[in-house]
PDB file of C-alpha atoms in Angstrom:
ATOM      1  CA  MET A   1       0.195   0.314  -0.039  1.00 35.00           C
ATOM      2  CA  PRO A   2       1.327   3.430  -0.778  1.00 41.00           C
ATOM      3  CA  LYS A   3       2.854   5.676   2.091  1.00 41.00           C
ATOM      4  CA  ASN A   4       0.056   8.111   2.136  1.00 42.00           C
ATOM      5  CA  ALA A   5      -2.813   5.937   1.158  1.00 39.00           C
ATOM      6  CA  ILE A   6      -5.862   5.750   3.328  1.00 40.00           C
ATOM      7  CA  ASP A   7      -7.213   2.510   4.262  1.00 39.00           C
ATOM      8  CA  SER A   8     -10.686   1.722   2.102  1.00 38.00           C
ATOM      9  CA  ASP A   9     -12.103   0.066   4.923  1.00 39.00           C
ATOM     10  CA  SER A  10     -11.586   2.641   7.507  1.00 42.00           C
ATOM     11  CA  PHE A  11     -12.753   6.450   7.776  1.00 47.00           C
ATOM     12  CA  THR A  12      -9.423   7.661   9.105  1.00 41.00           C
ATOM     13  CA  PRO A  13      -5.624   6.909   7.812  1.00 44.00           C
ATOM     14  CA  LEU A  14      -4.354   4.150   9.754  1.00 39.00           C
ATOM     15  CA  SER A  15      -2.003   5.274  12.312  1.00 42.00           C
ATOM     16  CA  LYS A  16       1.005   3.595  11.358  1.00 49.00           C
ATOM     17  CA  GLN A  17       1.103   5.569   8.297  1.00 65.00           C
ATOM     18  CA  THR A  18       2.568   8.785   7.718  1.00 80.00           C
ATOM     19  CA  PRO A  19      -0.089  11.701   7.315  1.00 88.00           C
ATOM     20  CA  LEU A  20      -0.173  13.347   4.080  1.00 93.00           C
ATOM     21  CA  PHE A  21       0.178  16.558   6.011  1.00 94.00           C
ATOM     22  CA  SER A  22       2.257  17.798   8.949  1.00 92.00           C
ATOM     23  CA  ARG A  23       0.251  19.275  12.171  1.00 92.00           C
ATOM     24  CA  LEU A  24       1.418  22.710  11.077  1.00 95.00           C
ATOM     25  CA  GLY A  25       0.682  21.647   7.622  1.00 94.00           C
ATOM     26  CA  ALA A  26      -2.949  20.826   8.198  1.00 95.00           C
ATOM     27  CA  CYS A  27      -3.454  23.753  10.476  1.00 95.00           C
ATOM     28  CA  LEU A  28      -2.138  26.238   7.293  1.00 96.00           C
ATOM     29  CA  LEU A  29      -4.043  24.084   4.853  1.00 97.00           C
ATOM     30  CA  THR A  30      -7.231  24.813   6.858  1.00 97.00           C
ATOM     31  CA  ILE A  31      -6.632  28.508   7.112  1.00 97.00           C
ATOM     32  CA  GLY A  32      -5.488  28.466   3.255  1.00 97.00           C
ATOM     33  CA  MET A  33      -8.535  26.673   1.990  1.00 97.00           C
ATOM     34  CA  VAL A  34     -10.863  29.130   4.040  1.00 96.00           C
ATOM     35  CA  LEU A  35      -9.133  31.923   2.287  1.00 96.00           C
ATOM     36  CA  ALA A  36      -9.428  30.253  -1.021  1.00 96.00           C
ATOM     37  CA  PHE A  37     -12.954  29.821  -0.561  1.00 95.00           C
ATOM     38  CA  PHE A  38     -13.993  33.259  -0.148  1.00 94.00           C
ATOM     39  CA  ILE A  39     -11.032  34.381  -2.950  1.00 96.00           C
ATOM     40  CA  SER A  40     -12.805  31.859  -5.393  1.00 96.00           C
ATOM     41  CA  GLN A  41     -16.221  33.537  -4.813  1.00 93.00           C
ATOM     42  CA  LEU A  42     -14.740  36.793  -5.056  1.00 95.00           C
ATOM     43  CA  LEU A  43     -13.204  35.975  -8.202  1.00 96.00           C
ATOM     44  CA  GLY A  44     -15.991  34.422  -9.275  1.00 96.00           C
ATOM     45  CA  VAL A  45     -18.298  37.379  -8.774  1.00 95.00           C
ATOM     46  CA  TYR A  46     -15.574  39.707 -10.547  1.00 94.00           C
ATOM     47  CA  ALA A  47     -15.456  37.473 -13.634  1.00 94.00           C
ATOM     48  CA  ALA A  48     -19.218  36.813 -13.906  1.00 94.00           C
ATOM     49  CA  GLY A  49     -20.019  40.380 -13.472  1.00 92.00           C
ATOM     50  CA  LYS A  50     -17.562  41.589 -15.862  1.00 90.00           C
ATOM     51  CA  LEU A  51     -19.336  39.357 -18.553  1.00 89.00           C
ATOM     52  CA  VAL A  52     -23.046  39.766 -17.686  1.00 88.00           C
ATOM     53  CA  LEU A  53     -23.354  43.073 -15.707  1.00 88.00           C
ATOM     54  CA  PRO A  54     -24.024  46.259 -18.685  1.00 82.00           C
ATOM     55  CA  SER A  55     -21.631  48.882 -18.785  1.00 72.00           C
ATOM     56  CA  THR A  56     -18.850  46.941 -16.948  1.00 60.00           C
ATOM     57  CA  LYS A  57     -16.016  48.758 -18.919  1.00 64.00           C
ATOM     58  CA  SER A  58     -16.998  52.181 -17.244  1.00 68.00           C
ATOM     59  CA  SER A  59     -17.476  50.500 -13.792  1.00 76.00           C
ATOM     60  CA  THR A  60     -15.145  50.000 -10.886  1.00 83.00           C
ATOM     61  CA  ILE A  61     -14.242  47.102  -9.035  1.00 87.00           C
ATOM     62  CA  ALA A  62     -16.542  48.153  -6.388  1.00 87.00           C
ATOM     63  CA  ASP A  63     -19.411  48.786  -8.763  1.00 86.00           C
ATOM     64  CA  ILE A  64     -18.989  44.987 -10.147  1.00 89.00           C
ATOM     65  CA  PHE A  65     -19.115  43.548  -6.442  1.00 89.00           C
ATOM     66  CA  PHE A  66     -22.091  45.857  -5.317  1.00 87.00           C
ATOM     67  CA  PHE A  67     -24.257  45.169  -8.143  1.00 88.00           C
ATOM     68  CA  GLY A  68     -22.835  41.619  -9.130  1.00 89.00           C
ATOM     69  CA  GLY A  69     -23.522  40.592  -5.153  1.00 88.00           C
ATOM     70  CA  ASN A  70     -27.084  41.071  -5.760  1.00 89.00           C
ATOM     71  CA  ASP A  71     -27.511  39.805  -8.981  1.00 93.00           C
ATOM     72  CA  GLY A  72     -29.071  36.128  -9.389  1.00 94.00           C
ATOM     73  CA  THR A  73     -27.244  35.553 -12.714  1.00 96.00           C
ATOM     74  CA  VAL A  74     -23.665  36.667 -11.589  1.00 96.00           C
ATOM     75  CA  ILE A  75     -23.849  34.739  -8.437  1.00 96.00           C
ATOM     76  CA  SER A  76     -25.026  31.821 -10.192  1.00 96.00           C
ATOM     77  CA  TYR A  77     -21.710  32.028 -12.437  1.00 97.00           C
ATOM     78  CA  SER A  78     -19.742  32.872  -9.602  1.00 97.00           C
ATOM     79  CA  ILE A  79     -20.449  29.521  -8.005  1.00 97.00           C
ATOM     80  CA  ILE A  80     -20.183  27.574 -10.816  1.00 97.00           C
ATOM     81  CA  ILE A  81     -16.321  29.475 -11.621  1.00 97.00           C
ATOM     82  CA  GLY A  82     -15.571  29.002  -7.539  1.00 96.00           C
ATOM     83  CA  CYS A  83     -16.598  25.199  -7.731  1.00 97.00           C
ATOM     84  CA  VAL A  84     -13.932  24.712 -10.747  1.00 97.00           C
ATOM     85  CA  LEU A  85     -11.121  26.865  -8.845  1.00 97.00           C
ATOM     86  CA  LEU A  86     -11.934  24.844  -5.272  1.00 97.00           C
ATOM     87  CA  ILE A  87     -11.776  21.393  -7.077  1.00 97.00           C
ATOM     88  CA  ALA A  88      -8.502  22.492  -9.054  1.00 97.00           C
ATOM     89  CA  ILE A  89      -6.677  23.795  -5.847  1.00 97.00           C
ATOM     90  CA  SER A  90      -7.760  20.549  -3.741  1.00 97.00           C
ATOM     91  CA  VAL A  91      -6.601  18.486  -5.996  1.00 97.00           C
ATOM     92  CA  LEU A  92      -3.294  20.302  -6.976  1.00 97.00           C
ATOM     93  CA  ILE A  93      -2.579  20.273  -3.184  1.00 97.00           C
ATOM     94  CA  ILE A  94      -3.044  16.611  -2.618  1.00 97.00           C
ATOM     95  CA  ARG A  95      -1.081  15.660  -5.917  1.00 96.00           C
ATOM     96  CA  LEU A  96       1.807  17.925  -4.414  1.00 95.00           C
ATOM     97  CA  ARG A  97       1.828  16.207  -1.398  1.00 94.00           C
ATOM     98  CA  GLY A  98       2.004  13.053  -3.319  1.00 94.00           C
ATOM     99  CA  GLY A  99      -1.322  11.661  -2.197  1.00 94.00           C
ATOM    100  CA  ASN A 100      -3.962   9.878  -4.430  1.00 95.00           C
ATOM    101  CA  SER A 101      -7.011  12.476  -4.646  1.00 95.00           C
ATOM    102  CA  ARG A 102      -9.807   9.915  -5.161  1.00 96.00           C
ATOM    103  CA  GLN A 103      -8.515   7.953  -1.941  1.00 95.00           C
ATOM    104  CA  TYR A 104      -7.692  11.065   0.115  1.00 96.00           C
ATOM    105  CA  LEU A 105     -11.274  12.626  -0.811  1.00 97.00           C
ATOM    106  CA  ALA A 106     -13.044   9.349  -0.249  1.00 96.00           C
ATOM    107  CA  LEU A 107     -14.408   9.333  -3.413  1.00 97.00           C
ATOM    108  CA  LYS A 108     -15.842   6.334  -3.786  1.00 96.00           C
ATOM    109  CA  PRO A 109     -19.277   4.148  -3.771  1.00 96.00           C
ATOM    110  CA  PHE A 110     -21.474   3.599  -0.529  1.00 97.00           C
ATOM    111  CA  ALA A 111     -23.302   0.844   0.620  1.00 97.00           C
ATOM    112  CA  PHE A 112     -26.979   1.388  -0.390  1.00 97.00           C
ATOM    113  CA  SER A 113     -28.306   0.530   3.355  1.00 97.00           C
ATOM    114  CA  THR A 114     -25.904   3.195   4.880  1.00 97.00           C
ATOM    115  CA  GLY A 115     -27.567   5.613   2.225  1.00 97.00           C
ATOM    116  CA  MET A 116     -30.916   4.823   3.266  1.00 97.00           C
ATOM    117  CA  LYS A 117     -30.389   5.066   6.835  1.00 97.00           C
ATOM    118  CA  MET A 118     -28.508   8.581   6.560  1.00 98.00           C
ATOM    119  CA  LEU A 119     -31.410   9.681   4.307  1.00 97.00           C
ATOM    120  CA  GLY A 120     -33.815   8.928   7.130  1.00 97.00           C
ATOM    121  CA  LEU A 121     -31.818  10.826   9.592  1.00 97.00           C
ATOM    122  CA  LEU A 122     -31.783  13.891   7.036  1.00 97.00           C
ATOM    123  CA  ILE A 123     -35.567  13.701   6.598  1.00 97.00           C
ATOM    124  CA  LEU A 124     -35.892  13.767  10.610  1.00 97.00           C
ATOM    125  CA  PHE A 125     -33.520  16.763  10.478  1.00 95.00           C
ATOM    126  CA  MET A 126     -35.383  18.563   7.801  1.00 94.00           C
ATOM    127  CA  ILE A 127     -38.657  18.330   9.672  1.00 95.00           C
ATOM    128  CA  GLY A 128     -37.307  19.179  12.968  1.00 94.00           C
ATOM    129  CA  SER A 129     -35.735  21.971  11.392  1.00 91.00           C
ATOM    130  CA  GLN A 130     -38.853  23.302   9.569  1.00 89.00           C
ATOM    131  CA  VAL A 131     -41.153  22.727  12.713  1.00 92.00           C
ATOM    132  CA  LEU A 132     -38.474  24.800  14.830  1.00 89.00           C
ATOM    133  CA  THR A 133     -38.277  27.712  11.883  1.00 86.00           C
ATOM    134  CA  TYR A 134     -42.222  27.582  11.964  1.00 83.00           C
ATOM    135  CA  PHE A 135     -42.615  28.643  15.450  1.00 87.00           C
ATOM    136  CA  LEU A 136     -39.643  30.796  15.883  1.00 83.00           C
ATOM    137  CA  ASP A 137     -40.967  32.923  12.716  1.00 81.00           C
ATOM    138  CA  GLU A 138     -37.522  32.662  11.031  1.00 77.00           C
ATOM    139  CA  THR A 139     -37.011  33.226   7.369  1.00 75.00           C
ATOM    140  CA  PRO A 140     -33.659  31.572   6.440  1.00 72.00           C
ATOM    141  CA  LEU A 141     -33.798  32.015   2.851  1.00 76.00           C
ATOM    142  CA  VAL A 142     -34.427  35.774   2.920  1.00 78.00           C
ATOM    143  CA  PHE A 143     -31.241  36.388   1.019  1.00 78.00           C
ATOM    144  CA  VAL A 144     -32.402  34.668  -1.976  1.00 87.00           C
ATOM    145  CA  ASP A 145     -35.074  37.320  -2.567  1.00 87.00           C
ATOM    146  CA  PRO A 146     -32.611  39.491  -4.788  1.00 88.00           C
ATOM    147  CA  LEU A 147     -31.207  36.733  -6.501  1.00 91.00           C
ATOM    148  CA  TYR A 148     -34.314  35.028  -7.269  1.00 90.00           C
ATOM    149  CA  GLN A 149     -35.915  38.423  -8.583  1.00 92.00           C
ATOM    150  CA  SER A 150     -32.858  39.208 -10.831  1.00 92.00           C
ATOM    151  CA  VAL A 151     -31.729  35.973 -12.210  1.00 93.00           C
ATOM    152  CA  SER A 152     -31.735  35.561 -16.017  1.00 93.00           C
ATOM    153  CA  SER A 153     -33.143  31.660 -15.373  1.00 93.00           C
ATOM    154  CA  VAL A 154     -34.520  30.204 -12.332  1.00 94.00           C
ATOM    155  CA  TRP A 155     -33.200  27.089 -13.446  1.00 95.00           C
ATOM    156  CA  LEU A 156     -29.644  28.542 -13.422  1.00 96.00           C
ATOM    157  CA  LEU A 157     -29.958  29.417  -9.801  1.00 95.00           C
ATOM    158  CA  VAL A 158     -31.190  26.100  -8.792  1.00 96.00           C
ATOM    159  CA  PHE A 159     -28.445  24.406 -10.497  1.00 97.00           C
ATOM    160  CA  ALA A 160     -26.100  26.455  -8.869  1.00 97.00           C
ATOM    161  CA  MET A 161     -27.321  26.424  -5.463  1.00 96.00           C
ATOM    162  CA  VAL A 162     -28.623  22.578  -5.305  1.00 97.00           C
ATOM    163  CA  ILE A 163     -25.931  20.958  -7.546  1.00 97.00           C
ATOM    164  CA  VAL A 164     -22.765  22.682  -7.729  1.00 98.00           C
ATOM    165  CA  ALA A 165     -22.529  24.553  -4.373  1.00 96.00           C
ATOM    166  CA  PRO A 166     -22.793  21.287  -2.223  1.00 97.00           C
ATOM    167  CA  LEU A 167     -20.097  19.537  -4.356  1.00 97.00           C
ATOM    168  CA  TYR A 168     -17.576  22.182  -3.794  1.00 96.00           C
ATOM    169  CA  GLU A 169     -18.722  22.748  -0.148  1.00 97.00           C
ATOM    170  CA  GLU A 170     -18.362  19.195   0.663  1.00 98.00           C
ATOM    171  CA  LEU A 171     -14.948  18.818  -1.371  1.00 97.00           C
ATOM    172  CA  VAL A 172     -13.390  21.424   1.065  1.00 97.00           C
ATOM    173  CA  PHE A 173     -14.927  20.742   4.314  1.00 97.00           C
ATOM    174  CA  ARG A 174     -15.668  17.093   4.484  1.00 97.00           C
ATOM    175  CA  GLY A 175     -13.247  16.339   2.000  1.00 97.00           C
ATOM    176  CA  ILE A 176      -9.909  17.624   1.801  1.00 97.00           C
ATOM    177  CA  LEU A 177      -9.824  19.416   5.563  1.00 97.00           C
ATOM    178  CA  TRP A 178     -11.678  16.613   7.354  1.00 97.00           C
ATOM    179  CA  SER A 179      -9.136  14.116   5.922  1.00 96.00           C
ATOM    180  CA  ALA A 180      -6.484  16.363   6.851  1.00 96.00           C
ATOM    181  CA  LEU A 181      -7.357  16.740  10.328  1.00 95.00           C
ATOM    182  CA  SER A 182      -8.826  13.327  10.956  1.00 94.00           C
ATOM    183  CA  GLU A 183      -5.397  12.053  10.480  1.00 92.00           C
ATOM    184  CA  GLN A 184      -3.458  14.067  12.721  1.00 90.00           C
ATOM    185  CA  PHE A 185      -5.691  13.439  15.635  1.00 85.00           C
ATOM    186  CA  ALA A 186      -6.332   9.616  15.007  1.00 77.00           C
ATOM    187  CA  THR A 187      -4.461   7.567  17.487  1.00 68.00           C
ATOM    188  CA  SER A 188      -3.412   3.855  17.773  1.00 58.00           C
ATOM    189  CA  GLN A 189      -5.894   3.338  20.679  1.00 58.00           C
ATOM    190  CA  SER A 190      -9.029   5.045  18.940  1.00 61.00           C
ATOM    191  CA  ARG A 191      -9.341   6.204  15.562  1.00 67.00           C
ATOM    192  CA  HIS A 192     -12.667   7.517  16.202  1.00 81.00           C
ATOM    193  CA  HIS A 193     -10.866  10.309  17.798  1.00 85.00           C
ATOM    194  CA  GLY A 194      -9.477  11.832  14.885  1.00 89.00           C
ATOM    195  CA  ALA A 195     -13.203  11.742  13.182  1.00 93.00           C
ATOM    196  CA  ILE A 196     -14.754  13.521  15.879  1.00 93.00           C
ATOM    197  CA  VAL A 197     -12.081  16.464  16.097  1.00 94.00           C
ATOM    198  CA  ALA A 198     -12.240  16.696  12.357  1.00 95.00           C
ATOM    199  CA  SER A 199     -15.932  16.627  12.458  1.00 97.00           C
ATOM    200  CA  LEU A 200     -16.214  19.455  15.055  1.00 96.00           C
ATOM    201  CA  VAL A 201     -13.657  21.858  13.855  1.00 96.00           C
ATOM    202  CA  THR A 202     -14.862  21.448  10.096  1.00 97.00           C
ATOM    203  CA  SER A 203     -18.719  22.073  11.250  1.00 97.00           C
ATOM    204  CA  LEU A 204     -18.009  24.880  13.101  1.00 95.00           C
ATOM    205  CA  ILE A 205     -16.051  26.359  10.355  1.00 96.00           C
ATOM    206  CA  PHE A 206     -18.438  25.315   7.651  1.00 95.00           C
ATOM    207  CA  ALA A 207     -21.159  27.169   9.716  1.00 93.00           C
ATOM    208  CA  VAL A 208     -19.240  30.518  10.501  1.00 90.00           C
ATOM    209  CA  ILE A 209     -18.362  30.933   6.613  1.00 89.00           C
ATOM    210  CA  HIS A 210     -22.325  31.398   5.935  1.00 85.00           C
ATOM    211  CA  VAL A 211     -22.060  35.052   6.530  1.00 73.00           C
ATOM    212  CA  GLN A 212     -25.545  35.620   4.727  1.00 73.00           C
ATOM    213  CA  TYR A 213     -27.327  33.905   7.693  1.00 77.00           C
ATOM    214  CA  GLY A 214     -28.074  34.712  11.515  1.00 79.00           C
ATOM    215  CA  ILE A 215     -27.315  33.321  14.467  1.00 85.00           C
ATOM    216  CA  TYR A 216     -30.418  30.771  14.323  1.00 84.00           C
ATOM    217  CA  GLU A 217     -29.539  29.539  10.942  1.00 85.00           C
ATOM    218  CA  ILE A 218     -25.688  29.190  11.486  1.00 90.00           C
ATOM    219  CA  SER A 219     -26.780  26.970  14.846  1.00 91.00           C
ATOM    220  CA  THR A 220     -28.741  24.681  12.512  1.00 92.00           C
ATOM    221  CA  ILE A 221     -26.190  24.831   9.991  1.00 94.00           C
ATOM    222  CA  VAL A 222     -23.609  23.238  12.638  1.00 95.00           C
ATOM    223  CA  VAL A 223     -25.884  20.419  13.104  1.00 96.00           C
ATOM    224  CA  LEU A 224     -26.424  19.692   9.886  1.00 96.00           C
ATOM    225  CA  ALA A 225     -22.722  19.712   9.108  1.00 97.00           C
ATOM    226  CA  LEU A 226     -22.387  17.266  11.842  1.00 97.00           C
ATOM    227  CA  LEU A 227     -24.782  15.246   9.927  1.00 98.00           C
ATOM    228  CA  PHE A 228     -22.830  15.072   7.125  1.00 98.00           C
ATOM    229  CA  CYS A 229     -19.850  14.454   8.795  1.00 98.00           C
ATOM    230  CA  TYR A 230     -21.339  11.368  10.275  1.00 97.00           C
ATOM    231  CA  ALA A 231     -22.509  10.212   6.896  1.00 98.00           C
ATOM    232  CA  ARG A 232     -18.882  10.580   5.561  1.00 97.00           C
ATOM    233  CA  ILE A 233     -17.789   8.449   8.446  1.00 96.00           C
ATOM    234  CA  LYS A 234     -20.250   5.395   8.300  1.00 96.00           C
ATOM    235  CA  SER A 235     -20.187   5.482   4.845  1.00 97.00           C
ATOM    236  CA  GLY A 236     -16.370   6.023   4.211  1.00 96.00           C
ATOM    237  CA  SER A 237     -17.288   7.928   1.117  1.00 98.00           C
ATOM    238  CA  LEU A 238     -17.656  11.682   0.687  1.00 98.00           C
ATOM    239  CA  LEU A 239     -20.167  10.919  -2.059  1.00 98.00           C
ATOM    240  CA  LEU A 240     -22.898  10.413   0.358  1.00 98.00           C
ATOM    241  CA  PRO A 241     -22.746  13.798   2.135  1.00 98.00           C
ATOM    242  CA  MET A 242     -22.581  15.555  -1.074  1.00 98.00           C
ATOM    243  CA  LEU A 243     -25.854  13.627  -2.331  1.00 98.00           C
ATOM    244  CA  MET A 244     -27.531  14.708   1.505  1.00 98.00           C
ATOM    245  CA  HIS A 245     -26.315  18.158   0.987  1.00 98.00           C
ATOM    246  CA  MET A 246     -27.953  18.449  -2.749  1.00 98.00           C
ATOM    247  CA  ILE A 247     -31.154  16.946  -1.150  1.00 98.00           C
ATOM    248  CA  ASN A 248     -31.303  19.201   1.434  1.00 96.00           C
ATOM    249  CA  ASN A 249     -30.522  22.389  -0.673  1.00 95.00           C
ATOM    250  CA  GLY A 250     -33.217  20.965  -3.176  1.00 96.00           C
ATOM    251  CA  VAL A 251     -36.163  20.675  -0.591  1.00 95.00           C
ATOM    252  CA  ALA A 252     -35.169  24.010   0.853  1.00 92.00           C
ATOM    253  CA  MET A 253     -35.200  25.841  -2.831  1.00 94.00           C
ATOM    254  CA  GLY A 254     -38.258  23.687  -3.732  1.00 93.00           C
ATOM    255  CA  GLN A 255     -40.110  24.983  -0.660  1.00 90.00           C
ATOM    256  CA  TYR A 256     -38.641  28.861  -1.692  1.00 89.00           C
ATOM    257  CA  ILE A 257     -40.242  28.670  -5.176  1.00 91.00           C
ATOM    258  CA  ALA A 258     -43.223  27.259  -4.322  1.00 89.00           C
ATOM    259  CA  GLN A 259     -43.923  29.941  -1.647  1.00 85.00           C
ATOM    260  CA  THR A 260     -42.934  32.830  -4.010  1.00 82.00           C
ATOM    261  CA  ALA A 261     -44.619  31.684  -7.188  1.00 69.00           C
TER     262      ALA A 261
END
């Protein structure tokens, strides 16, 4: 087995194997990927704004970000651009460290029975969240209003938020960062320790970066992120949390469209 490979039957690297990143490297990777997450969004907004917004030749950079940040078409394309950039960055980093991208990111099939169990937990979460949101009279998707009203095609916004966004968000947080952190804290006595630490850290960071939400929504995202991490652990695959993330976003967008139609 290669030096930096991950055992296909476990969710963390075996303790006898050398981690792909050092402890300092994992810390710098976490900071770097969070910065890359935001920078890719900014680059996406700027590039899409130059292509979509009218009269961009006379517009300043501030104008592009201001108007582009509230334009559904620009945001949709920026999500797609950001996805391509983050996938490329993640794969490049892993390869530069001598790792196998598919193994390190756990891009492999998952058991159908495990998928069904995790889907059941997701449904319970969505029902509970919906009930709590109703009683607290919260409106978590209010930030979508200007995007929905200005997008050139609703299906473009749906594609970006339901399909594309979950892909790169899972790739970053339950993929490369989760693997890097879990291998740092895995021990010969308990391989679960690394998974728990990685799940807590990545879930908190994942929730905090959603700056468009309030405290209630961020708290809900922490729980949802932990559920995605649990799916990653139980299935040994990143594909399952990706699928669950898409389903969650799809249901949320479906409800939003139904209420605004």
